[in-house]
PDB file of C-alpha atoms in Angstrom:
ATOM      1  CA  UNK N  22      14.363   7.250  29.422  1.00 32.00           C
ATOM      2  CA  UNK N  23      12.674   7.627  26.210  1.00 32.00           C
ATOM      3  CA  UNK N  24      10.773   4.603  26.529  1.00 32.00           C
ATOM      4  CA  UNK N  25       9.317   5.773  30.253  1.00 28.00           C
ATOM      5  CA  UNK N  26       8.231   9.233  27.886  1.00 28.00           C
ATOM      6  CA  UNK N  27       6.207   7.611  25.440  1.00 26.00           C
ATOM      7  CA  UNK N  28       4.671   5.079  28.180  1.00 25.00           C
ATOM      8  CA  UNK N  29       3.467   8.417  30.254  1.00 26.00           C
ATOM      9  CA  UNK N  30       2.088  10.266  26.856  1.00 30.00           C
ATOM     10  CA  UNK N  31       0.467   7.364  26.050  1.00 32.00           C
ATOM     11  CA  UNK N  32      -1.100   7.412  29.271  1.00 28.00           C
ATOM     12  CA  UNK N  33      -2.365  10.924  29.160  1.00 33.00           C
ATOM     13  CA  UNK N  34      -3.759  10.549  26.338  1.00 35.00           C
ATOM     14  CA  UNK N  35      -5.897   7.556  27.568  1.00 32.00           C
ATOM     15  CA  UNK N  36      -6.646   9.518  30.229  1.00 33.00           C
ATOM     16  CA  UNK N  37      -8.217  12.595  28.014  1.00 33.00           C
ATOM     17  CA  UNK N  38      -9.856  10.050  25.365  1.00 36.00           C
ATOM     18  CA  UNK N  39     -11.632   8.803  28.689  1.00 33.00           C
ATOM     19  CA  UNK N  40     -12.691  12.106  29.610  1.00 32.00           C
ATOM     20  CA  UNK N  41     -13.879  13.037  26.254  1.00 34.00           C
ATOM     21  CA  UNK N  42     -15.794  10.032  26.445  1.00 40.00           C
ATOM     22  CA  UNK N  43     -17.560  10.719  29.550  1.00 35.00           C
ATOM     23  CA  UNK N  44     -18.163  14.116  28.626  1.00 40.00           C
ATOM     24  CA  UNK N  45     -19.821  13.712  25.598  1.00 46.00           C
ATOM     25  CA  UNK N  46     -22.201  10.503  27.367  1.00 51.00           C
ATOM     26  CA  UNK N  47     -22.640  13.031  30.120  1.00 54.00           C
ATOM     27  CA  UNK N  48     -24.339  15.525  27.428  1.00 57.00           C
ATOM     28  CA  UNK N  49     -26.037  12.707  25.694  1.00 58.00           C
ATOM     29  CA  UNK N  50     -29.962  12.124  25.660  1.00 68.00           C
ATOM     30  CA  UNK N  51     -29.292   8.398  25.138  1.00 77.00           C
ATOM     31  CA  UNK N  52     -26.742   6.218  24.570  1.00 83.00           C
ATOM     32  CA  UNK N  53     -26.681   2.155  23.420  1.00 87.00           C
ATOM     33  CA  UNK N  54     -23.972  -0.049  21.475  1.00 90.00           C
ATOM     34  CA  UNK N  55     -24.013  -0.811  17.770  1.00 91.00           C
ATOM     35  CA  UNK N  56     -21.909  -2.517  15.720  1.00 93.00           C
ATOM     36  CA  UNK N  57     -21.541  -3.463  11.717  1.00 94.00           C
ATOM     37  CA  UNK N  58     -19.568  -5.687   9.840  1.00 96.00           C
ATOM     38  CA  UNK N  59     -18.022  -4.913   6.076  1.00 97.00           C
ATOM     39  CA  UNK N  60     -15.735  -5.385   3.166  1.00 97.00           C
ATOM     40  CA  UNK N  61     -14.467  -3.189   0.627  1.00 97.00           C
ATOM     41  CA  UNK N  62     -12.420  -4.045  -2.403  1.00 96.00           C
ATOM     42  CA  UNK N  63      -9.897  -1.654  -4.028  1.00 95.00           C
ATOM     43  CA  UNK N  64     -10.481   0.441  -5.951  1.00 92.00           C
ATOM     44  CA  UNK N  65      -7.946   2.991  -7.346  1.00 90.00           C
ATOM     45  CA  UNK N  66      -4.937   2.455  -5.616  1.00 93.00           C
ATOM     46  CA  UNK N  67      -1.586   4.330  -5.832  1.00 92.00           C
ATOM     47  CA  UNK N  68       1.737   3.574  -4.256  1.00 90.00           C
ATOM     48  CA  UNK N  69       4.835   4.919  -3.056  1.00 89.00           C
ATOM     49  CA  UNK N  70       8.245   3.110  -1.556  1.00 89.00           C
ATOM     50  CA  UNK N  71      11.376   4.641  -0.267  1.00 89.00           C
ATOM     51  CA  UNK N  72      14.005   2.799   2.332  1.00 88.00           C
ATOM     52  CA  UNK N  73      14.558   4.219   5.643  1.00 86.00           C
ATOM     53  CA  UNK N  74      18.199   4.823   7.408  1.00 82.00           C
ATOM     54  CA  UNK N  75      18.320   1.524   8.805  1.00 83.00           C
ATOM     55  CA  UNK N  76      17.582  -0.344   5.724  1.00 86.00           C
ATOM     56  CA  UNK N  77      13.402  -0.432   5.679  1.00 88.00           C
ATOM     57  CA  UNK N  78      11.646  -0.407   3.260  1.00 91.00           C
ATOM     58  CA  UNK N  79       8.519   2.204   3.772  1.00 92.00           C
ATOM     59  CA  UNK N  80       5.190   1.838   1.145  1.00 93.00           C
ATOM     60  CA  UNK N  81       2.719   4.277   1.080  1.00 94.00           C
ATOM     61  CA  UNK N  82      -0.463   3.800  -0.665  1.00 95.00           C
ATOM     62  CA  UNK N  83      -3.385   5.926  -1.104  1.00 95.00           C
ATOM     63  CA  UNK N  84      -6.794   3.779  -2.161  1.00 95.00           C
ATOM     64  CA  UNK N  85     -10.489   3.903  -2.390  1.00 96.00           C
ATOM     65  CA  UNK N  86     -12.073   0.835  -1.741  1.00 97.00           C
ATOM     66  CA  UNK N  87     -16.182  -0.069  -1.655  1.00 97.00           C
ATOM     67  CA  UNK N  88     -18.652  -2.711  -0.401  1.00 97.00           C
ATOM     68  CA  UNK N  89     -21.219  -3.187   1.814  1.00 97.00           C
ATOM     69  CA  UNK N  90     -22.099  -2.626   5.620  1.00 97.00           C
ATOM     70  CA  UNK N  91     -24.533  -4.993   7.217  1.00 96.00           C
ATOM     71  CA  UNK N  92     -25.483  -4.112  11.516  1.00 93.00           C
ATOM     72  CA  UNK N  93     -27.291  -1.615  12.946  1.00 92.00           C
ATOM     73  CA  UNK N  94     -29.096   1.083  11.040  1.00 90.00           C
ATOM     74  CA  UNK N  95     -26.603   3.624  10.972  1.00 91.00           C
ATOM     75  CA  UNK N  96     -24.260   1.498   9.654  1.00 93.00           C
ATOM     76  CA  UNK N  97     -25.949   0.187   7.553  1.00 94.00           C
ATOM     77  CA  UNK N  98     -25.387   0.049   3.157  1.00 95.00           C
ATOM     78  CA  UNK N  99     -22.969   0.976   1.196  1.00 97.00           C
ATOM     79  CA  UNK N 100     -19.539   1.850   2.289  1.00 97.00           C
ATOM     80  CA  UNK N 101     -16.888   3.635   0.738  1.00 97.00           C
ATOM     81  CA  UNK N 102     -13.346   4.137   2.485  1.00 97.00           C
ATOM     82  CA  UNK N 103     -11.034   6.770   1.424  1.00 97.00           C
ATOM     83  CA  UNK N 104      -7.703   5.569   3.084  1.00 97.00           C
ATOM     84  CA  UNK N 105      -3.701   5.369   3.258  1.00 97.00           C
ATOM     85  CA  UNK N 106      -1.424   2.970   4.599  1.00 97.00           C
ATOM     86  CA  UNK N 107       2.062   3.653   5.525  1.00 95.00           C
ATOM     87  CA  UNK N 108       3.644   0.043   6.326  1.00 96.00           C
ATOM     88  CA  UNK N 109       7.465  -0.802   7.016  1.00 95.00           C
ATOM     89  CA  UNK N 110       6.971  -4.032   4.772  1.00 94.00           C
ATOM     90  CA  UNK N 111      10.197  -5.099   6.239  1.00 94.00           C
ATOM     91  CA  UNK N 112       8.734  -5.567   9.166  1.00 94.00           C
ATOM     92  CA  UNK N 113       5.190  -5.607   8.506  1.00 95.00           C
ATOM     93  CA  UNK N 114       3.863  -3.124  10.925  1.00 95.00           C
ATOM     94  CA  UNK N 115       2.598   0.235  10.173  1.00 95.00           C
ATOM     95  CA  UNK N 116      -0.740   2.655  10.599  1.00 96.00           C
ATOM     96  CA  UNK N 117      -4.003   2.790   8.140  1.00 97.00           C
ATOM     97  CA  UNK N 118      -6.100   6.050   8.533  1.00 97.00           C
ATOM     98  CA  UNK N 119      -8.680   7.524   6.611  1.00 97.00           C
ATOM     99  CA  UNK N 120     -12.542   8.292   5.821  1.00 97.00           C
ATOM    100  CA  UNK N 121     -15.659   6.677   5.222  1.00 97.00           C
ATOM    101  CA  UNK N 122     -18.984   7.035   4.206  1.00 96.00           C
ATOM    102  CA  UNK N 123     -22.149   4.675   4.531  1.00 96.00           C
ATOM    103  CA  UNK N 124     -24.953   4.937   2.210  1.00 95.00           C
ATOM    104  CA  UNK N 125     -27.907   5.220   5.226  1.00 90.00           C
ATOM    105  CA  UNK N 126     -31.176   6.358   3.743  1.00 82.00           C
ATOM    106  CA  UNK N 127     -32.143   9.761   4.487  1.00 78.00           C
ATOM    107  CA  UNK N 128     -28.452  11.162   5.572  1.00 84.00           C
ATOM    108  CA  UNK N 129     -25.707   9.171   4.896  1.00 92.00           C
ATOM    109  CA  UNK N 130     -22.909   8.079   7.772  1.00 93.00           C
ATOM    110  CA  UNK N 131     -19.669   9.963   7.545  1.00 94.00           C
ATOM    111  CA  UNK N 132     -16.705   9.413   9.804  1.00 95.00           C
ATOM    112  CA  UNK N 133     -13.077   8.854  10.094  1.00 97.00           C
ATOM    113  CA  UNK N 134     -10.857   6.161  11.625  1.00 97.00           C
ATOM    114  CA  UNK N 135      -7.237   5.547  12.749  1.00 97.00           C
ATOM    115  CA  UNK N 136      -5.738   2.351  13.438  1.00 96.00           C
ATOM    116  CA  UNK N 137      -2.821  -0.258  13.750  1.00 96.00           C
ATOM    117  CA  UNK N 138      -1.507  -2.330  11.119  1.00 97.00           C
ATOM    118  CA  UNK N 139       0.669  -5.749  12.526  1.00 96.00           C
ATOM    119  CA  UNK N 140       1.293  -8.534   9.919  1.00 95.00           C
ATOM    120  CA  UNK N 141      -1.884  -7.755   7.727  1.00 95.00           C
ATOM    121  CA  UNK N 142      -4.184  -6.443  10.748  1.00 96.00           C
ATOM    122  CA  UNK N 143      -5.610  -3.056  11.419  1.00 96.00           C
ATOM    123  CA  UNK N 144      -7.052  -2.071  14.780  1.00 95.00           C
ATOM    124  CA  UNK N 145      -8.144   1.256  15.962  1.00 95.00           C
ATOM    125  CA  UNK N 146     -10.891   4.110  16.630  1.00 95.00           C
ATOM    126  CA  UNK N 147     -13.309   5.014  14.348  1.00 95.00           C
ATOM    127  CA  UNK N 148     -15.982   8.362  14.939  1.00 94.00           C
ATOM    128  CA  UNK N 149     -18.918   8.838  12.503  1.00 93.00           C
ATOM    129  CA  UNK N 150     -21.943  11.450  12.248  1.00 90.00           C
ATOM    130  CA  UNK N 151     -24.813   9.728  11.642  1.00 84.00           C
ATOM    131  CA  UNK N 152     -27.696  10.473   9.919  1.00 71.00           C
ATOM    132  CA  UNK N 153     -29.492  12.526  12.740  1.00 70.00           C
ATOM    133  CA  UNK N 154     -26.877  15.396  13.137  1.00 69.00           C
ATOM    134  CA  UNK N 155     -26.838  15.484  16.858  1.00 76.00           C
ATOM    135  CA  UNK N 156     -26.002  11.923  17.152  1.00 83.00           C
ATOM    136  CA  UNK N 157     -22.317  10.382  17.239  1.00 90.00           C
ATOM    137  CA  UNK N 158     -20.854   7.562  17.037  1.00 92.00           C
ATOM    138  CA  UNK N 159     -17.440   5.971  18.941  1.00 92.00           C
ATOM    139  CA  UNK N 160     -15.969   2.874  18.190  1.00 92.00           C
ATOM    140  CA  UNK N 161     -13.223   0.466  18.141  1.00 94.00           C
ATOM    141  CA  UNK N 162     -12.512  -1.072  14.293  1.00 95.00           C
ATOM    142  CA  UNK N 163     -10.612  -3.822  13.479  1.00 95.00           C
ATOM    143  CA  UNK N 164     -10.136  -5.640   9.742  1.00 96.00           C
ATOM    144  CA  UNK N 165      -8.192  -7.588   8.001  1.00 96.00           C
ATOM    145  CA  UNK N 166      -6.560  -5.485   5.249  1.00 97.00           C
ATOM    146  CA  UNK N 167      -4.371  -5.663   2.371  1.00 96.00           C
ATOM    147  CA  UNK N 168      -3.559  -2.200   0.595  1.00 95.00           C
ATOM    148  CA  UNK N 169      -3.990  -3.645  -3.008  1.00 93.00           C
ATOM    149  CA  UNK N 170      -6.820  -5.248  -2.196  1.00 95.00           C
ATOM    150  CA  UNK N 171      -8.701  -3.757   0.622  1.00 96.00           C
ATOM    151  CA  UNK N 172     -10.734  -5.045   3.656  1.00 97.00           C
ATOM    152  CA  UNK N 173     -12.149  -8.670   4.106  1.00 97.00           C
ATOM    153  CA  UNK N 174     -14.897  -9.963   5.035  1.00 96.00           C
ATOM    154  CA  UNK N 175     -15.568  -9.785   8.454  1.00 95.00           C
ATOM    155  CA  UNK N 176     -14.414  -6.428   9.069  1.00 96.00           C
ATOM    156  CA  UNK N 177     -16.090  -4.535  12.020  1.00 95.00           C
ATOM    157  CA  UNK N 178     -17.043  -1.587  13.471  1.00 94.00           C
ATOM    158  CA  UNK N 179     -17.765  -2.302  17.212  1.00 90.00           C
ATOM    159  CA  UNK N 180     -19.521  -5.542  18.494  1.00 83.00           C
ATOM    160  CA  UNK N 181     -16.527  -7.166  19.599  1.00 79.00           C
ATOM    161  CA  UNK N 182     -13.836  -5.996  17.818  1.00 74.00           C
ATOM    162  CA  UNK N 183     -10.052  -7.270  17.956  1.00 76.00           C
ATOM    163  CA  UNK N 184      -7.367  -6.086  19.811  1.00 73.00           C
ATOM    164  CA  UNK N 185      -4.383  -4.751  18.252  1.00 72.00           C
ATOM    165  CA  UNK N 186      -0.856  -3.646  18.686  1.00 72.00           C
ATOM    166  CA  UNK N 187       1.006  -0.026  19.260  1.00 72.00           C
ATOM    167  CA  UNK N 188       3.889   1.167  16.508  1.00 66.00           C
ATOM    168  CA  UNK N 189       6.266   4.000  17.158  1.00 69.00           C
ATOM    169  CA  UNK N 190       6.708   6.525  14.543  1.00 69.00           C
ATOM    170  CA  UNK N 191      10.239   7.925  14.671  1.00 70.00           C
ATOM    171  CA  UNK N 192      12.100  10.753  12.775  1.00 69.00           C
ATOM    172  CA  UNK N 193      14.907   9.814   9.987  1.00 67.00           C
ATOM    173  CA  UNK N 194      15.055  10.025   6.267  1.00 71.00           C
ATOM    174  CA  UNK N 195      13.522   7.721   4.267  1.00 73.00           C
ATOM    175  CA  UNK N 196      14.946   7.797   0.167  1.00 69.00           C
ATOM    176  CA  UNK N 197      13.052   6.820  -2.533  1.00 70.00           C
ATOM    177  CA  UNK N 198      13.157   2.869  -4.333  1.00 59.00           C
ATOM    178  CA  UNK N 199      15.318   3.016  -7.337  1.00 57.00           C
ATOM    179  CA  UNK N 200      13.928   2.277 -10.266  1.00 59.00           C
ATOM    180  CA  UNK N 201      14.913   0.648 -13.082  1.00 59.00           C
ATOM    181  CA  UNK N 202      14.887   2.006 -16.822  1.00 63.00           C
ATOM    182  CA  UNK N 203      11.838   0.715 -18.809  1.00 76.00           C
ATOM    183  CA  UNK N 204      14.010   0.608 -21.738  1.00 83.00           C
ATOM    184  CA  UNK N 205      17.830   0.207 -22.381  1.00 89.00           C
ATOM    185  CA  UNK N 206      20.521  -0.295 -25.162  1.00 91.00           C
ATOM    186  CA  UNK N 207      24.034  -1.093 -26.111  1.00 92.00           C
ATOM    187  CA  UNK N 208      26.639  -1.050 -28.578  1.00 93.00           C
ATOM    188  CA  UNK N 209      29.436  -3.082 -29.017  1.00 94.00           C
ATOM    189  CA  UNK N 210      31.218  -6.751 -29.098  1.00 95.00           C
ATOM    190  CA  UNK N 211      28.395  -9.360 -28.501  1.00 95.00           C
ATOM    191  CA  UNK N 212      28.857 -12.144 -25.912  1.00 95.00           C
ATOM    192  CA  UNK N 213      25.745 -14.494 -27.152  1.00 95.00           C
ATOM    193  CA  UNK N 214      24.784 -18.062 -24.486  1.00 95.00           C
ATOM    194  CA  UNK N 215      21.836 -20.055 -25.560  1.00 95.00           C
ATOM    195  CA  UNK N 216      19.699 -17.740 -23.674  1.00 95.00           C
ATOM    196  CA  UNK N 217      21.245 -14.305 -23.720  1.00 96.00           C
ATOM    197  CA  UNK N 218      23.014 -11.695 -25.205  1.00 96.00           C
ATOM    198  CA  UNK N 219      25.736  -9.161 -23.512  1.00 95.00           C
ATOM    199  CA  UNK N 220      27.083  -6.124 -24.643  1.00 94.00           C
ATOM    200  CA  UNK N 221      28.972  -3.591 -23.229  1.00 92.00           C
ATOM    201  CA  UNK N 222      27.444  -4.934 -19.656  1.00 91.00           C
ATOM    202  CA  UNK N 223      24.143  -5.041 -20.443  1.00 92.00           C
ATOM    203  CA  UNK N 224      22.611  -8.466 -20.727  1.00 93.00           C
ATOM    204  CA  UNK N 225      19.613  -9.312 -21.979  1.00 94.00           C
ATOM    205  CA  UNK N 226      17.203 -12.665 -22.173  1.00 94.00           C
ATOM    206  CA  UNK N 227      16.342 -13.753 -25.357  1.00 95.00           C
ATOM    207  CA  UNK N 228      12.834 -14.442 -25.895  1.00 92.00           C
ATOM    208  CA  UNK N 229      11.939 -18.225 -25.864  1.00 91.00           C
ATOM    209  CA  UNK N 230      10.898 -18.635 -29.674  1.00 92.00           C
ATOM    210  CA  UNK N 231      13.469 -16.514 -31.230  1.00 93.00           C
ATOM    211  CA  UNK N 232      16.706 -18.081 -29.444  1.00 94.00           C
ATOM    212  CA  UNK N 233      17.512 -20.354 -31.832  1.00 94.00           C
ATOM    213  CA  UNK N 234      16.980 -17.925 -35.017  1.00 94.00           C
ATOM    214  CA  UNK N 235      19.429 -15.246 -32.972  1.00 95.00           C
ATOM    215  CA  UNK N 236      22.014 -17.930 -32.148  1.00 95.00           C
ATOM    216  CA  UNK N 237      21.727 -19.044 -35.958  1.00 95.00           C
ATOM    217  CA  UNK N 238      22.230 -15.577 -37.607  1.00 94.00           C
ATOM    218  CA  UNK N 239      25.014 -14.154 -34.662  1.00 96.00           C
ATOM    219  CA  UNK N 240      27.828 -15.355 -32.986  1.00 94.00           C
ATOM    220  CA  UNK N 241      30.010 -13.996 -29.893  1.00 95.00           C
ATOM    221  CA  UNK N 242      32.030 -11.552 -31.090  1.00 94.00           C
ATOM    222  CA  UNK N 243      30.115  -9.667 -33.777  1.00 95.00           C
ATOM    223  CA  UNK N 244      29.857  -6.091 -33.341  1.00 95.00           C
ATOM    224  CA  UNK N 245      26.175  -5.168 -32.783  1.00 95.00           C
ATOM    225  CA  UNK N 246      23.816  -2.908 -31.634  1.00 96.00           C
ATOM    226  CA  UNK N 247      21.011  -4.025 -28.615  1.00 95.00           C
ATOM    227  CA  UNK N 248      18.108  -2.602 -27.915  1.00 93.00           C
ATOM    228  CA  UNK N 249      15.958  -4.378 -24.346  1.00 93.00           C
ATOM    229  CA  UNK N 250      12.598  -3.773 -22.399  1.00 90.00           C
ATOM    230  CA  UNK N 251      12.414  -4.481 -18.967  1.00 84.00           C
ATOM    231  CA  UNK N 252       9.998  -6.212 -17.703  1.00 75.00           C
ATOM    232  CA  UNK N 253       8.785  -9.216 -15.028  1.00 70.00           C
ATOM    233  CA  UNK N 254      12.478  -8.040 -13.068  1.00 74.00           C
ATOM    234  CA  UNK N 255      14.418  -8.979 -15.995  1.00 84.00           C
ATOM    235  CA  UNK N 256      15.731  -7.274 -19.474  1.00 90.00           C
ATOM    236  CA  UNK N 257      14.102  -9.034 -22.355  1.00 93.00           C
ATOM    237  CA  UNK N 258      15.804  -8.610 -26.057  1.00 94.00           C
ATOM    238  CA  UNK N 259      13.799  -6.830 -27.933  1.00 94.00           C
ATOM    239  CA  UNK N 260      16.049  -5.983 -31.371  1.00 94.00           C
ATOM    240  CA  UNK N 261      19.021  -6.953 -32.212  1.00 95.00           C
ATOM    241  CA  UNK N 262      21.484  -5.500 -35.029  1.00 94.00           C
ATOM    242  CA  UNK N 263      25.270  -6.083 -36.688  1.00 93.00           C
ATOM    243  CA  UNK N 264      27.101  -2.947 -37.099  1.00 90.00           C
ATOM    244  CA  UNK N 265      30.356  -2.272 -38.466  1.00 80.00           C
TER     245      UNK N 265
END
């Protein structure tokens, strides 16, 4: 049943987009197509994970990301897209919304867009003002995006856009990533391999070029103190001292 609910919603609101539509043609003095292609590299970016209910992993990133706009007039210069991605990464499907502006001489382009994101692909709507305040523009966009790094080449704004895919966004919790301590230390009877050092449960890597020296000056079974940095998804030794 809930599936036959969202299919009917989604119809009505196709149904009052293509009103809208006709409306606002209706009240037009003209009307003709236009289209641009961009790319925009990151700029700041800032990101977010937690893990849904059902074991998903949800990343949210917030970015601003510039480049150019080559097309029509309008849509034409330099582009800068304020934007956030929420993407189950498990699964690789999510939505990308945001703003935009394009540098247009005399009054610049603003708009806003919504869109689709499926395995590294955005597609959507996008609305703008341009630089003549009575005149509007509506438009499909599709890109190729990556949140860290932004939108590829070949990105557009009308003129043949791609198609893209639907997402459901559904209620339920969603907790954040643990993280792990920068910093850690121990103290207690060593356990010392070749390679690392254990004490008290917390095992550490020696680093490459001091193995040997460490191996040479301790032994398993000394009473010692640890101290490790974590880093690269591992704990890395980072001082190491005999207590009594």
């Amino acid at each position: 049943m809930r599936k036959v609910v969202l299919t009917m919603a989604g119809l009505a609101a196709l149904v009052t987009t293509s009103v809208a539509v006709a409306h606002g043609i209706e009240g037009a003095k003209t009307a003709k197509a236009v289209a641009a292609t961009f790319s925009a590299s990151a700029g700041t970016t800032t990101s977010r994970s937690c893990t849904t209910t059902d074991g998903k992993t949800i990343t949210v990133t917030d970015g601003k990301y510039t480049g150019t706009a080559t097309g029509d007039a309008d849509l034409a210069g330099a582009i800068t897209l304020r934007v956030r991605s929420v993407v189950n990464t498990t699964d690789k499907v999510g939505t990308v919304s945001g703003a935009f502006r394009i540098d247009v001489t005399g009054r610049d382009t603003h708009g806003a867009f919504s869109s689709v994101y499926d395995n590294g692909a955005i597609a959507g709507l996008a609305t703008a003002r341009a630089h003549d305040p009575g005149s509007r523009i509506v438009g499909n966009l599709s890109a190729t995006f990556d949140p860290a790094s932004g939108f590829a080449a070949g990105s557009k704004i009308g003129g043949g856009t791609n198609g893209g895919s639907a997402v459901e966004l559904g209620r339920g919790s969603c907790k954040p990533a643990q993280t792990h301590p920068e910093h850690s230390a121990a103290r207690g009877v060593a356990t010392l391999t070749p390679t690392t050092v254990t004490v008290a449960g917390l095992q550490c890597n020696l680093p490459a070029d001091k193995a040997a020296d460490i191996n040479a000056k301790f032994k398993t079974g000394d009473r010692v103190e640890i101290r490790c940095a974590f880093a690269n998804n591992a704990n890395t030794l980072t001082r190491i001292e005999k207590r009594r």
